[in-house]
PDB file of C-alpha atoms and ligand atoms in Angstrom:
ATOM      1  CA  UNK A 412     -13.737 -23.428  -6.418  1.00 49.00           C
ATOM      2  CA  UNK A 413     -13.500 -19.639  -5.766  1.00 51.00           C
ATOM      3  CA  UNK A 414     -12.008 -20.408  -2.373  1.00 58.00           C
ATOM      4  CA  UNK A 415      -9.331 -22.561  -4.036  1.00 61.00           C
ATOM      5  CA  UNK A 416      -8.506 -19.886  -6.619  1.00 63.00           C
ATOM      6  CA  UNK A 417      -7.963 -17.477  -3.755  1.00 68.00           C
ATOM      7  CA  UNK A 418      -4.988 -19.550  -2.657  1.00 78.00           C
ATOM      8  CA  UNK A 419      -3.139 -18.789  -5.884  1.00 71.00           C
ATOM      9  CA  UNK A 420      -0.984 -15.663  -5.949  1.00 67.00           C
ATOM     10  CA  UNK A 421      -1.900 -15.219  -9.593  1.00 73.00           C
ATOM     11  CA  UNK A 422      -5.561 -14.563  -8.675  1.00 75.00           C
ATOM     12  CA  UNK A 423      -4.488 -11.768  -6.367  1.00 74.00           C
ATOM     13  CA  UNK A 424      -2.154 -10.371  -9.002  1.00 74.00           C
ATOM     14  CA  UNK A 425      -5.042 -10.133 -11.450  1.00 76.00           C
ATOM     15  CA  UNK A 426      -7.142  -8.416  -8.813  1.00 75.00           C
ATOM     16  CA  UNK A 427      -4.269  -6.041  -8.036  1.00 75.00           C
ATOM     17  CA  UNK A 428      -3.822  -5.289 -11.705  1.00 74.00           C
ATOM     18  CA  UNK A 429      -7.464  -4.301 -11.852  1.00 76.00           C
ATOM     19  CA  UNK A 430      -6.913  -1.925  -8.912  1.00 79.00           C
ATOM     20  CA  UNK A 431      -3.485  -0.740  -9.981  1.00 81.00           C
ATOM     21  CA  UNK A 432      -4.201   2.983  -9.645  1.00 84.00           C
ATOM     22  CA  UNK A 433      -4.489   2.344  -5.879  1.00 87.00           C
ATOM     23  CA  UNK A 434      -1.082   0.664  -5.788  1.00 89.00           C
ATOM     24  CA  UNK A 435       1.098   3.082  -7.726  1.00 88.00           C
ATOM     25  CA  UNK A 436       2.406   4.691  -4.537  1.00 90.00           C
ATOM     26  CA  UNK A 437       4.528   1.522  -4.166  1.00 91.00           C
ATOM     27  CA  UNK A 438       6.567   2.117  -7.341  1.00 92.00           C
ATOM     28  CA  UNK A 439       9.030   4.615  -5.776  1.00 93.00           C
ATOM     29  CA  UNK A 440       9.058   2.643  -2.519  1.00 94.00           C
ATOM     30  CA  UNK A 441      10.022  -0.625  -4.238  1.00 95.00           C
ATOM     31  CA  UNK A 442      12.771   1.291  -5.990  1.00 94.00           C
ATOM     32  CA  UNK A 443      13.936   2.821  -2.722  1.00 94.00           C
ATOM     33  CA  UNK A 444      14.071  -0.563  -0.954  1.00 94.00           C
ATOM     34  CA  UNK A 445      15.409  -2.465  -3.975  1.00 94.00           C
ATOM     35  CA  UNK A 446      12.379  -4.762  -4.316  1.00 94.00           C
ATOM     36  CA  UNK A 447      12.540  -6.305  -7.748  1.00 92.00           C
ATOM     37  CA  UNK A 448       8.849  -7.071  -8.189  1.00 89.00           C
ATOM     38  CA  UNK A 449       6.027  -5.448 -10.072  1.00 88.00           C
ATOM     39  CA  UNK A 450       3.852  -3.310  -7.848  1.00 87.00           C
ATOM     40  CA  UNK A 451       0.829  -5.560  -8.447  1.00 86.00           C
ATOM     41  CA  UNK A 452       2.615  -8.807  -7.441  1.00 88.00           C
ATOM     42  CA  UNK A 453       2.121 -10.618  -4.163  1.00 87.00           C
ATOM     43  CA  UNK A 454       4.275  -9.239  -1.398  1.00 91.00           C
ATOM     44  CA  UNK A 455       5.013 -10.450   2.115  1.00 91.00           C
ATOM     45  CA  UNK A 456       7.635 -10.215   4.849  1.00 93.00           C
ATOM     46  CA  UNK A 457       9.762 -12.825   3.039  1.00 90.00           C
ATOM     47  CA  UNK A 458      10.415 -10.187   0.329  1.00 93.00           C
ATOM     48  CA  UNK A 459      12.035  -7.947   2.950  1.00 93.00           C
ATOM     49  CA  UNK A 460      13.829 -10.634   4.953  1.00 91.00           C
ATOM     50  CA  UNK A 461      17.225  -9.671   3.534  1.00 92.00           C
ATOM     51  CA  UNK A 462      16.795  -5.993   4.418  1.00 94.00           C
ATOM     52  CA  UNK A 463      17.769  -4.387   7.717  1.00 92.00           C
ATOM     53  CA  UNK A 464      15.051  -3.218  10.045  1.00 85.00           C
ATOM     54  CA  UNK A 465      15.119   0.137  11.706  1.00 82.00           C
ATOM     55  CA  UNK A 466      13.822   0.777  15.170  1.00 83.00           C
ATOM     56  CA  UNK A 467      11.133   3.442  15.247  1.00 93.00           C
ATOM     57  CA  UNK A 468      11.232   5.771  18.187  1.00 95.00           C
ATOM     58  CA  UNK A 469       9.184   8.875  18.772  1.00 96.00           C
ATOM     59  CA  UNK A 470      11.497  11.888  19.059  1.00 97.00           C
ATOM     60  CA  UNK A 471      10.403  13.376  22.411  1.00 97.00           C
ATOM     61  CA  UNK A 472      11.449  16.942  21.541  1.00 98.00           C
ATOM     62  CA  UNK A 473       9.485  16.852  18.311  1.00 98.00           C
ATOM     63  CA  UNK A 474       6.528  15.230  20.059  1.00 98.00           C
ATOM     64  CA  UNK A 475       6.264  17.819  22.816  1.00 98.00           C
ATOM     65  CA  UNK A 476       6.593  20.637  20.257  1.00 98.00           C
ATOM     66  CA  UNK A 477       3.531  19.533  18.251  1.00 98.00           C
ATOM     67  CA  UNK A 478       0.435  21.736  18.657  1.00 98.00           C
ATOM     68  CA  UNK A 479      -1.525  18.539  19.344  1.00 98.00           C
ATOM     69  CA  UNK A 480       0.675  17.659  22.342  1.00 98.00           C
ATOM     70  CA  UNK A 481       0.606  21.151  23.814  1.00 98.00           C
ATOM     71  CA  UNK A 482      -3.193  21.038  23.995  1.00 98.00           C
ATOM     72  CA  UNK A 483      -3.354  17.686  25.832  1.00 98.00           C
ATOM     73  CA  UNK A 484      -4.238  17.333  29.523  1.00 98.00           C
ATOM     74  CA  UNK A 485      -1.367  16.567  31.898  1.00 98.00           C
ATOM     75  CA  UNK A 486      -2.435  12.890  32.111  1.00 98.00           C
ATOM     76  CA  UNK A 487      -2.560  12.542  28.331  1.00 98.00           C
ATOM     77  CA  UNK A 488       0.847  14.229  28.000  1.00 98.00           C
ATOM     78  CA  UNK A 489       2.297  11.719  30.447  1.00 98.00           C
ATOM     79  CA  UNK A 490       0.664   8.882  28.543  1.00 98.00           C
ATOM     80  CA  UNK A 491       2.055  10.196  25.220  1.00 98.00           C
ATOM     81  CA  UNK A 492       5.570  10.352  26.647  1.00 98.00           C
ATOM     82  CA  UNK A 493       5.290   6.674  27.629  1.00 98.00           C
ATOM     83  CA  UNK A 494       3.977   5.560  24.248  1.00 98.00           C
ATOM     84  CA  UNK A 495       7.248   4.023  23.080  1.00 97.00           C
ATOM     85  CA  UNK A 496       7.588   2.093  26.308  1.00 98.00           C
ATOM     86  CA  UNK A 497       3.975   1.013  26.826  1.00 98.00           C
ATOM     87  CA  UNK A 498       2.856   0.600  23.219  1.00 98.00           C
ATOM     88  CA  UNK A 499      -0.306   2.657  23.713  1.00 98.00           C
ATOM     89  CA  UNK A 500      -1.488   6.004  24.997  1.00 98.00           C
ATOM     90  CA  UNK A 501      -4.828   7.323  26.208  1.00 98.00           C
ATOM     91  CA  UNK A 502      -6.555  10.672  25.769  1.00 98.00           C
ATOM     92  CA  UNK A 503      -9.735  11.073  27.790  1.00 98.00           C
ATOM     93  CA  UNK A 504     -12.619  13.176  26.367  1.00 98.00           C
ATOM     94  CA  UNK A 505     -11.031  13.498  22.949  1.00 98.00           C
ATOM     95  CA  UNK A 506     -14.430  13.846  21.276  1.00 98.00           C
ATOM     96  CA  UNK A 507     -17.309  15.663  22.914  1.00 98.00           C
ATOM     97  CA  UNK A 508     -20.414  13.548  23.656  1.00 98.00           C
ATOM     98  CA  UNK A 509     -22.241  15.682  21.037  1.00 98.00           C
ATOM     99  CA  UNK A 510     -19.708  14.772  18.327  1.00 98.00           C
ATOM    100  CA  UNK A 511     -19.889  11.093  19.287  1.00 98.00           C
ATOM    101  CA  UNK A 512     -23.716  11.268  19.073  1.00 98.00           C
ATOM    102  CA  UNK A 513     -23.486  12.915  15.656  1.00 98.00           C
ATOM    103  CA  UNK A 514     -21.215  10.126  14.406  1.00 98.00           C
ATOM    104  CA  UNK A 515     -23.540   7.481  15.823  1.00 98.00           C
ATOM    105  CA  UNK A 516     -26.481   9.102  14.034  1.00 98.00           C
ATOM    106  CA  UNK A 517     -24.583   9.226  10.722  1.00 97.00           C
ATOM    107  CA  UNK A 518     -23.555   5.590  11.058  1.00 98.00           C
ATOM    108  CA  UNK A 519     -27.130   4.573  11.848  1.00 98.00           C
ATOM    109  CA  UNK A 520     -28.400   6.472   8.799  1.00 98.00           C
ATOM    110  CA  UNK A 521     -25.754   4.877   6.554  1.00 98.00           C
ATOM    111  CA  UNK A 522     -26.619   1.386   7.816  1.00 98.00           C
ATOM    112  CA  UNK A 523     -30.340   2.023   7.333  1.00 97.00           C
ATOM    113  CA  UNK A 524     -29.992   3.361   3.791  1.00 97.00           C
ATOM    114  CA  UNK A 525     -27.562   0.570   2.798  1.00 97.00           C
ATOM    115  CA  UNK A 526     -24.487   2.792   2.306  1.00 97.00           C
ATOM    116  CA  UNK A 527     -22.635   0.723   4.913  1.00 97.00           C
ATOM    117  CA  UNK A 528     -22.935  -3.031   5.252  1.00 96.00           C
ATOM    118  CA  UNK A 529     -21.611  -5.259   8.027  1.00 96.00           C
ATOM    119  CA  UNK A 530     -18.566  -7.198   6.914  1.00 94.00           C
ATOM    120  CA  UNK A 531     -16.183  -9.634   8.574  1.00 89.00           C
ATOM    121  CA  UNK A 532     -18.697 -10.345  11.333  1.00 84.00           C
ATOM    122  CA  UNK A 533     -19.821  -6.889  12.419  1.00 94.00           C
ATOM    123  CA  UNK A 534     -17.408  -4.353  10.933  1.00 97.00           C
ATOM    124  CA  UNK A 535     -18.591  -1.249   9.105  1.00 98.00           C
ATOM    125  CA  UNK A 536     -15.657  -0.479   6.859  1.00 97.00           C
ATOM    126  CA  UNK A 537     -14.517   2.819   5.369  1.00 96.00           C
ATOM    127  CA  UNK A 538     -17.285   5.132   6.593  1.00 98.00           C
ATOM    128  CA  UNK A 539     -14.665   7.863   5.976  1.00 97.00           C
ATOM    129  CA  UNK A 540     -15.560   7.623   2.296  1.00 96.00           C
ATOM    130  CA  UNK A 541     -19.121   8.693   3.009  1.00 97.00           C
ATOM    131  CA  UNK A 542     -19.003  10.882   6.099  1.00 97.00           C
ATOM    132  CA  UNK A 543     -17.360  14.317   6.228  1.00 97.00           C
ATOM    133  CA  UNK A 544     -17.259  14.317   9.995  1.00 98.00           C
ATOM    134  CA  UNK A 545     -15.414  10.975  10.173  1.00 98.00           C
ATOM    135  CA  UNK A 546     -13.082  11.961   7.356  1.00 97.00           C
ATOM    136  CA  UNK A 547     -12.265  15.290   8.990  1.00 98.00           C
ATOM    137  CA  UNK A 548     -11.521  13.782  12.395  1.00 98.00           C
ATOM    138  CA  UNK A 549      -9.183  11.219  10.791  1.00 98.00           C
ATOM    139  CA  UNK A 550      -7.460  13.781   8.589  1.00 97.00           C
ATOM    140  CA  UNK A 551      -7.095  16.434  11.263  1.00 98.00           C
ATOM    141  CA  UNK A 552      -3.756  18.131  10.569  1.00 98.00           C
ATOM    142  CA  UNK A 553      -2.656  18.391  14.199  1.00 98.00           C
ATOM    143  CA  UNK A 554      -3.559  14.757  14.853  1.00 98.00           C
ATOM    144  CA  UNK A 555      -1.733  13.396  11.794  1.00 98.00           C
ATOM    145  CA  UNK A 556       1.321  15.525  12.569  1.00 98.00           C
ATOM    146  CA  UNK A 557       1.385  14.102  16.104  1.00 98.00           C
ATOM    147  CA  UNK A 558       0.900  10.539  14.831  1.00 98.00           C
ATOM    148  CA  UNK A 559       3.706  11.076  12.333  1.00 98.00           C
ATOM    149  CA  UNK A 560       6.083  11.790  15.206  1.00 98.00           C
ATOM    150  CA  UNK A 561       4.883   8.689  17.100  1.00 98.00           C
ATOM    151  CA  UNK A 562       5.454   6.656  13.932  1.00 97.00           C
ATOM    152  CA  UNK A 563       8.738   8.309  13.099  1.00 96.00           C
ATOM    153  CA  UNK A 564       7.323   8.590   9.588  1.00 96.00           C
ATOM    154  CA  UNK A 565       4.443  10.278   7.782  1.00 97.00           C
ATOM    155  CA  UNK A 566       1.005   9.182   8.979  1.00 97.00           C
ATOM    156  CA  UNK A 567      -1.643   8.763   6.295  1.00 96.00           C
ATOM    157  CA  UNK A 568      -5.205   7.721   7.027  1.00 97.00           C
ATOM    158  CA  UNK A 569      -5.767   4.273   5.523  1.00 95.00           C
ATOM    159  CA  UNK A 570      -9.138   3.069   6.800  1.00 96.00           C
ATOM    160  CA  UNK A 571     -11.848   3.393   9.386  1.00 98.00           C
ATOM    161  CA  UNK A 572     -13.892   0.665  11.020  1.00 98.00           C
ATOM    162  CA  UNK A 573     -17.074   1.327  12.980  1.00 98.00           C
ATOM    163  CA  UNK A 574     -18.517  -1.159  15.413  1.00 98.00           C
ATOM    164  CA  UNK A 575     -22.035  -1.267  16.836  1.00 98.00           C
ATOM    165  CA  UNK A 576     -21.224  -4.254  19.044  1.00 97.00           C
ATOM    166  CA  UNK A 577     -17.968  -5.500  20.516  1.00 94.00           C
ATOM    167  CA  UNK A 578     -15.681  -7.192  17.973  1.00 95.00           C
ATOM    168  CA  UNK A 579     -14.817 -10.013  20.433  1.00 96.00           C
ATOM    169  CA  UNK A 580     -11.713 -10.415  18.302  1.00 95.00           C
ATOM    170  CA  UNK A 581      -9.055 -12.686  19.748  1.00 96.00           C
ATOM    171  CA  UNK A 582      -5.741 -11.181  20.795  1.00 97.00           C
ATOM    172  CA  UNK A 583      -3.691 -10.251  17.748  1.00 96.00           C
ATOM    173  CA  UNK A 584      -1.225  -7.689  16.473  1.00 96.00           C
ATOM    174  CA  UNK A 585      -2.324  -5.446  13.607  1.00 96.00           C
ATOM    175  CA  UNK A 586       1.010  -6.227  12.006  1.00 94.00           C
ATOM    176  CA  UNK A 587      -0.369  -9.534  10.730  1.00 93.00           C
ATOM    177  CA  UNK A 588      -3.155  -7.668   8.864  1.00 91.00           C
ATOM    178  CA  UNK A 589      -1.413  -4.411   8.045  1.00 94.00           C
ATOM    179  CA  UNK A 590       2.275  -5.190   7.853  1.00 95.00           C
ATOM    180  CA  UNK A 591       4.881  -2.689   6.755  1.00 96.00           C
ATOM    181  CA  UNK A 592       8.461  -2.487   5.653  1.00 96.00           C
ATOM    182  CA  UNK A 593      10.176  -1.074   7.620  1.00 96.00           C
ATOM    183  CA  UNK A 594       8.163  -2.742  10.386  1.00 96.00           C
ATOM    184  CA  UNK A 595       6.085  -0.661  12.770  1.00 97.00           C
ATOM    185  CA  UNK A 596       4.702   1.756  10.172  1.00 97.00           C
ATOM    186  CA  UNK A 597       1.127   1.563  11.428  1.00 97.00           C
ATOM    187  CA  UNK A 598      -0.964   3.081  14.197  1.00 97.00           C
ATOM    188  CA  UNK A 599      -4.457   2.326  15.426  1.00 98.00           C
ATOM    189  CA  UNK A 600      -6.615   5.084  16.885  1.00 98.00           C
ATOM    190  CA  UNK A 601      -9.608   3.683  18.780  1.00 98.00           C
ATOM    191  CA  UNK A 602     -12.417   5.972  19.968  1.00 98.00           C
ATOM    192  CA  UNK A 603     -15.325   5.043  22.250  1.00 98.00           C
ATOM    193  CA  UNK A 604     -18.612   6.346  20.842  1.00 98.00           C
ATOM    194  CA  UNK A 605     -20.407   5.355  24.041  1.00 98.00           C
ATOM    195  CA  UNK A 606     -19.342   4.175  27.487  1.00 98.00           C
ATOM    196  CA  UNK A 607     -17.546   0.837  27.319  1.00 98.00           C
ATOM    197  CA  UNK A 608     -16.674  -1.592  30.119  1.00 97.00           C
ATOM    198  CA  UNK A 609     -16.083  -5.318  30.620  1.00 95.00           C
ATOM    199  CA  UNK A 610     -19.782  -6.090  30.040  1.00 97.00           C
ATOM    200  CA  UNK A 611     -20.150  -4.645  26.552  1.00 98.00           C
ATOM    201  CA  UNK A 612     -17.053  -5.964  24.822  1.00 97.00           C
ATOM    202  CA  UNK A 613     -14.260  -3.648  25.932  1.00 98.00           C
ATOM    203  CA  UNK A 614     -11.014  -3.337  24.022  1.00 98.00           C
ATOM    204  CA  UNK A 615      -8.109  -5.149  25.675  1.00 98.00           C
ATOM    205  CA  UNK A 616      -4.391  -4.748  25.131  1.00 98.00           C
ATOM    206  CA  UNK A 617      -1.191  -6.165  26.583  1.00 98.00           C
ATOM    207  CA  UNK A 618       1.068  -3.314  27.728  1.00 98.00           C
ATOM    208  CA  UNK A 619       4.613  -3.439  26.339  1.00 98.00           C
ATOM    209  CA  UNK A 620       3.824  -6.425  24.075  1.00 98.00           C
ATOM    210  CA  UNK A 621       4.880  -4.284  21.097  1.00 97.00           C
ATOM    211  CA  UNK A 622       8.437  -5.120  22.201  1.00 97.00           C
ATOM    212  CA  UNK A 623       7.943  -8.772  21.263  1.00 96.00           C
ATOM    213  CA  UNK A 624       9.125  -9.855  17.818  1.00 95.00           C
ATOM    214  CA  UNK A 625       6.701  -9.168  14.986  1.00 95.00           C
ATOM    215  CA  UNK A 626       5.077 -12.589  14.536  1.00 92.00           C
ATOM    216  CA  UNK A 627       4.531 -13.086  10.815  1.00 85.00           C
ATOM    217  CA  UNK A 628       3.858 -15.913   8.346  1.00 82.00           C
ATOM    218  CA  UNK A 629       7.131 -17.747   8.939  1.00 79.00           C
ATOM    219  CA  UNK A 630       6.518 -17.836  12.698  1.00 78.00           C
ATOM    220  CA  UNK A 631       3.399 -19.964  12.387  1.00 73.00           C
ATOM    221  CA  UNK A 632       4.600 -21.831   9.320  1.00 72.00           C
ATOM    222  CA  UNK A 633       2.304 -20.130   6.822  1.00 75.00           C
ATOM    223  CA  UNK A 634       4.632 -18.792   4.161  1.00 73.00           C
ATOM    224  CA  UNK A 635       3.219 -20.706   1.194  1.00 72.00           C
ATOM    225  CA  UNK A 636       5.141 -21.317  -2.005  1.00 68.00           C
ATOM    226  CA  UNK A 637       6.226 -19.318  -5.052  1.00 71.00           C
ATOM    227  CA  UNK A 638       2.720 -19.771  -6.498  1.00 71.00           C
ATOM    228  CA  UNK A 639       0.424 -20.143  -3.528  1.00 72.00           C
ATOM    229  CA  UNK A 640      -0.170 -18.189  -0.353  1.00 70.00           C
ATOM    230  CA  UNK A 641       0.071 -20.093   2.945  1.00 68.00           C
ATOM    231  CA  UNK A 642      -2.902 -22.365   3.490  1.00 72.00           C
ATOM    232  CA  UNK A 643      -3.272 -22.140   7.249  1.00 70.00           C
ATOM    233  CA  UNK A 644      -6.401 -20.496   8.567  1.00 78.00           C
ATOM    234  CA  UNK A 645      -6.304 -17.229  10.501  1.00 83.00           C
ATOM    235  CA  UNK A 646      -7.323 -19.284  13.541  1.00 89.00           C
ATOM    236  CA  UNK A 647      -3.888 -20.945  13.402  1.00 88.00           C
ATOM    237  CA  UNK A 648      -2.301 -17.493  13.895  1.00 89.00           C
ATOM    238  CA  UNK A 649      -4.663 -16.737  16.804  1.00 92.00           C
ATOM    239  CA  UNK A 650      -3.835 -20.074  18.439  1.00 94.00           C
ATOM    240  CA  UNK A 651      -0.116 -19.507  17.936  1.00 93.00           C
ATOM    241  CA  UNK A 652      -0.433 -16.153  19.670  1.00 95.00           C
ATOM    242  CA  UNK A 653      -2.629 -17.478  22.465  1.00 96.00           C
ATOM    243  CA  UNK A 654       0.078 -20.026  23.272  1.00 96.00           C
ATOM    244  CA  UNK A 655       2.766 -17.325  23.166  1.00 96.00           C
ATOM    245  CA  UNK A 656       0.819 -15.148  25.608  1.00 97.00           C
ATOM    246  CA  UNK A 657       0.440 -18.122  27.980  1.00 97.00           C
ATOM    247  CA  UNK A 658       4.058 -19.197  27.623  1.00 97.00           C
ATOM    248  CA  UNK A 659       5.315 -15.682  28.412  1.00 97.00           C
ATOM    249  CA  UNK A 660       2.769 -15.116  31.180  1.00 97.00           C
ATOM    250  CA  UNK A 661       1.570 -11.847  29.633  1.00 97.00           C
ATOM    251  CA  UNK A 662      -1.312  -9.980  31.246  1.00 97.00           C
ATOM    252  CA  UNK A 663      -3.901  -7.997  29.361  1.00 98.00           C
ATOM    253  CA  UNK A 664      -5.512  -4.763  30.493  1.00 98.00           C
ATOM    254  CA  UNK A 665      -9.017  -3.625  29.713  1.00 98.00           C
ATOM    255  CA  UNK A 666      -9.767  -0.156  28.388  1.00 98.00           C
ATOM    256  CA  UNK A 667     -12.732   1.105  30.383  1.00 98.00           C
ATOM    257  CA  UNK A 668     -13.737   4.085  28.319  1.00 98.00           C
ATOM    258  CA  UNK A 669     -16.222   6.901  28.527  1.00 98.00           C
ATOM    259  CA  UNK A 670     -17.877   8.176  25.389  1.00 98.00           C
ATOM    260  CA  UNK A 671     -15.269  10.215  23.504  1.00 98.00           C
ATOM    261  CA  UNK A 672     -12.154   8.617  25.077  1.00 98.00           C
ATOM    262  CA  UNK A 673      -9.375   7.691  22.673  1.00 98.00           C
ATOM    263  CA  UNK A 674      -6.569   5.126  22.724  1.00 98.00           C
ATOM    264  CA  UNK A 675      -3.687   5.010  20.252  1.00 98.00           C
ATOM    265  CA  UNK A 676      -1.980   1.649  19.772  1.00 98.00           C
ATOM    266  CA  UNK A 677       1.353   0.659  18.330  1.00 98.00           C
ATOM    267  CA  UNK A 678       1.619  -1.490  15.171  1.00 97.00           C
ATOM    268  CA  UNK A 679       2.775  -4.495  17.177  1.00 97.00           C
ATOM    269  CA  UNK A 680       0.839  -4.269  20.435  1.00 98.00           C
ATOM    270  CA  UNK A 681      -1.285  -7.328  21.169  1.00 98.00           C
ATOM    271  CA  UNK A 682      -4.923  -6.384  21.550  1.00 98.00           C
ATOM    272  CA  UNK A 683      -8.431  -7.624  20.916  1.00 97.00           C
ATOM    273  CA  UNK A 684     -12.061  -7.421  22.024  1.00 97.00           C
ATOM    274  CA  UNK A 685     -13.473  -8.814  25.263  1.00 98.00           C
ATOM    275  CA  UNK A 686     -16.622 -10.984  25.193  1.00 97.00           C
ATOM    276  CA  UNK A 687     -19.760  -8.876  24.728  1.00 96.00           C
ATOM    277  CA  UNK A 688     -21.671 -10.181  27.759  1.00 97.00           C
ATOM    278  CA  UNK A 689     -24.574  -7.765  28.086  1.00 97.00           C
ATOM    279  CA  UNK A 690     -26.558  -8.252  24.908  1.00 95.00           C
ATOM    280  CA  UNK A 691     -28.909  -5.428  25.922  1.00 97.00           C
ATOM    281  CA  UNK A 692     -26.114  -2.927  25.383  1.00 98.00           C
ATOM    282  CA  UNK A 693     -24.321  -1.945  22.225  1.00 98.00           C
ATOM    283  CA  UNK A 694     -20.614  -1.034  22.059  1.00 98.00           C
ATOM    284  CA  UNK A 695     -20.328   1.751  19.549  1.00 98.00           C
ATOM    285  CA  UNK A 696     -16.761   2.559  18.668  1.00 98.00           C
ATOM    286  CA  UNK A 697     -14.531   3.683  15.862  1.00 98.00           C
ATOM    287  CA  UNK A 698     -11.025   2.692  14.781  1.00 98.00           C
ATOM    288  CA  UNK A 699      -8.814   4.564  12.370  1.00 98.00           C
ATOM    289  CA  UNK A 700      -5.735   2.884  10.964  1.00 98.00           C
ATOM    290  CA  UNK A 701      -2.865   5.042   9.751  1.00 98.00           C
ATOM    291  CA  UNK A 702       0.055   3.841   7.678  1.00 96.00           C
ATOM    292  CA  UNK A 703       3.441   5.458   7.309  1.00 96.00           C
ATOM    293  CA  UNK A 704       3.424   6.827   3.780  1.00 94.00           C
ATOM    294  CA  UNK A 705       7.137   6.054   3.434  1.00 93.00           C
ATOM    295  CA  UNK A 706       6.697   2.365   4.180  1.00 95.00           C
ATOM    296  CA  UNK A 707       5.504  -0.488   1.983  1.00 95.00           C
ATOM    297  CA  UNK A 708       2.151  -1.623   3.420  1.00 94.00           C
ATOM    298  CA  UNK A 709       0.642  -5.038   2.809  1.00 91.00           C
ATOM    299  CA  UNK A 710      -1.502  -7.840   4.178  1.00 89.00           C
ATOM    300  CA  UNK A 711       0.890 -10.524   5.373  1.00 85.00           C
ATOM    301  CA  UNK A 712      -1.570 -13.435   5.444  1.00 82.00           C
ATOM    302  CA  UNK A 713      -2.860 -13.060   1.872  1.00 84.00           C
ATOM    303  CA  UNK A 714       0.367 -11.369   0.684  1.00 88.00           C
ATOM    304  CA  UNK A 715      -1.543  -8.485  -0.921  1.00 88.00           C
ATOM    305  CA  UNK A 716      -0.212  -4.916  -1.136  1.00 91.00           C
ATOM    306  CA  UNK A 717      -2.543  -2.474   0.655  1.00 91.00           C
ATOM    307  CA  UNK A 718      -4.834  -0.477  -1.625  1.00 89.00           C
ATOM    308  CA  UNK A 719      -4.896   3.220  -0.844  1.00 83.00           C
ATOM    309  CA  UNK A 720      -8.404   4.506  -1.504  1.00 71.00           C
ATOM    310  CA  UNK A 721      -7.960   8.108  -0.479  1.00 52.00           C
TER     311      UNK A 721
HETATM  312  O1  AKG B 475     -12.512  -2.793  18.837  1.00 97.76           O
HETATM  313  C1  AKG B 475     -12.212  -3.957  19.059  1.00 97.76           C
HETATM  314  O2  AKG B 475     -12.909  -4.696  19.751  1.00 97.76           O
HETATM  315  C2  AKG B 475     -10.949  -4.531  18.491  1.00 97.76           C
HETATM  316  C3  AKG B 475     -10.552  -3.832  17.243  1.00 97.76           C
HETATM  317  C4  AKG B 475      -9.302  -4.390  16.679  1.00 97.76           C
HETATM  318  O3  AKG B 475      -8.739  -5.308  17.207  1.00 97.76           O
HETATM  319  C5  AKG B 475      -8.704  -3.824  15.480  1.00 97.76           C
HETATM  320  O4  AKG B 475      -9.311  -2.950  14.834  1.00 97.76           O
HETATM  321  O5  AKG B 475      -7.584  -4.238  15.142  1.00 97.76           O
END
């Protein structure tokens, strides 16, 4: 019964209405983009289909002038300069092993005392609301300024996810979960909190796949109707993408990371989690997602506007 109600846009609207203080940031944005909907209504890419899309490119002069960039190693600088082309960049040793250990201890304490609970099959969501250290890393001024240039917008921390084990998530683009108008207004920042390789569920990504179209509801026939959201399961999206990857002959890479290494991914890069083969090892890691404050942010599949908690 509850499951069925969840298919109706009206149920989400009521939920949104209840949370409306976390949606008010959309009022000026809807006005700016001419969206004639209330800010607690359902919203999806079909509401923006008539609008032009703008290509986001990181301004190289601005990027190299950021204090964050100037402090990077030569390898990380090179990686940052290729971000637009590759769809990701890597910074080795971003966090010290001591900081990573401190985070791991805080997460363990919060799991043990019930502050954090595993959701969606192994995700510890929004630890930033309970941990100063995680909040401070994600809100670091130099980092967010740098990310803003990569985004060609204004980066705002939206959420954190901690993992104890590998997510084993199938290849996907974050733009199906955290879509924006204009497209591309999202960044993922992934940090290894211990050494990670192909045996303990490494992160994988497909270089340059951010250049593919943004595959959204209409691409896998899941748009729904005026009253209902699309009824296909998320698995249908994963299968659609798996076929695309095969058809295009795309090759994934695996991020072999040392504790403290960081990878930034583009809103549309295809990525996921490798099988977690060695069950005797954990795979502690952290992801921050940042939205562009000047974009409308929503969940394409359920057509819900994103709630800003911070
Ligand atoms: O860490 C992983 O295994 C994958 C995480 C991921 O795909 C995501 O946060 O979007």
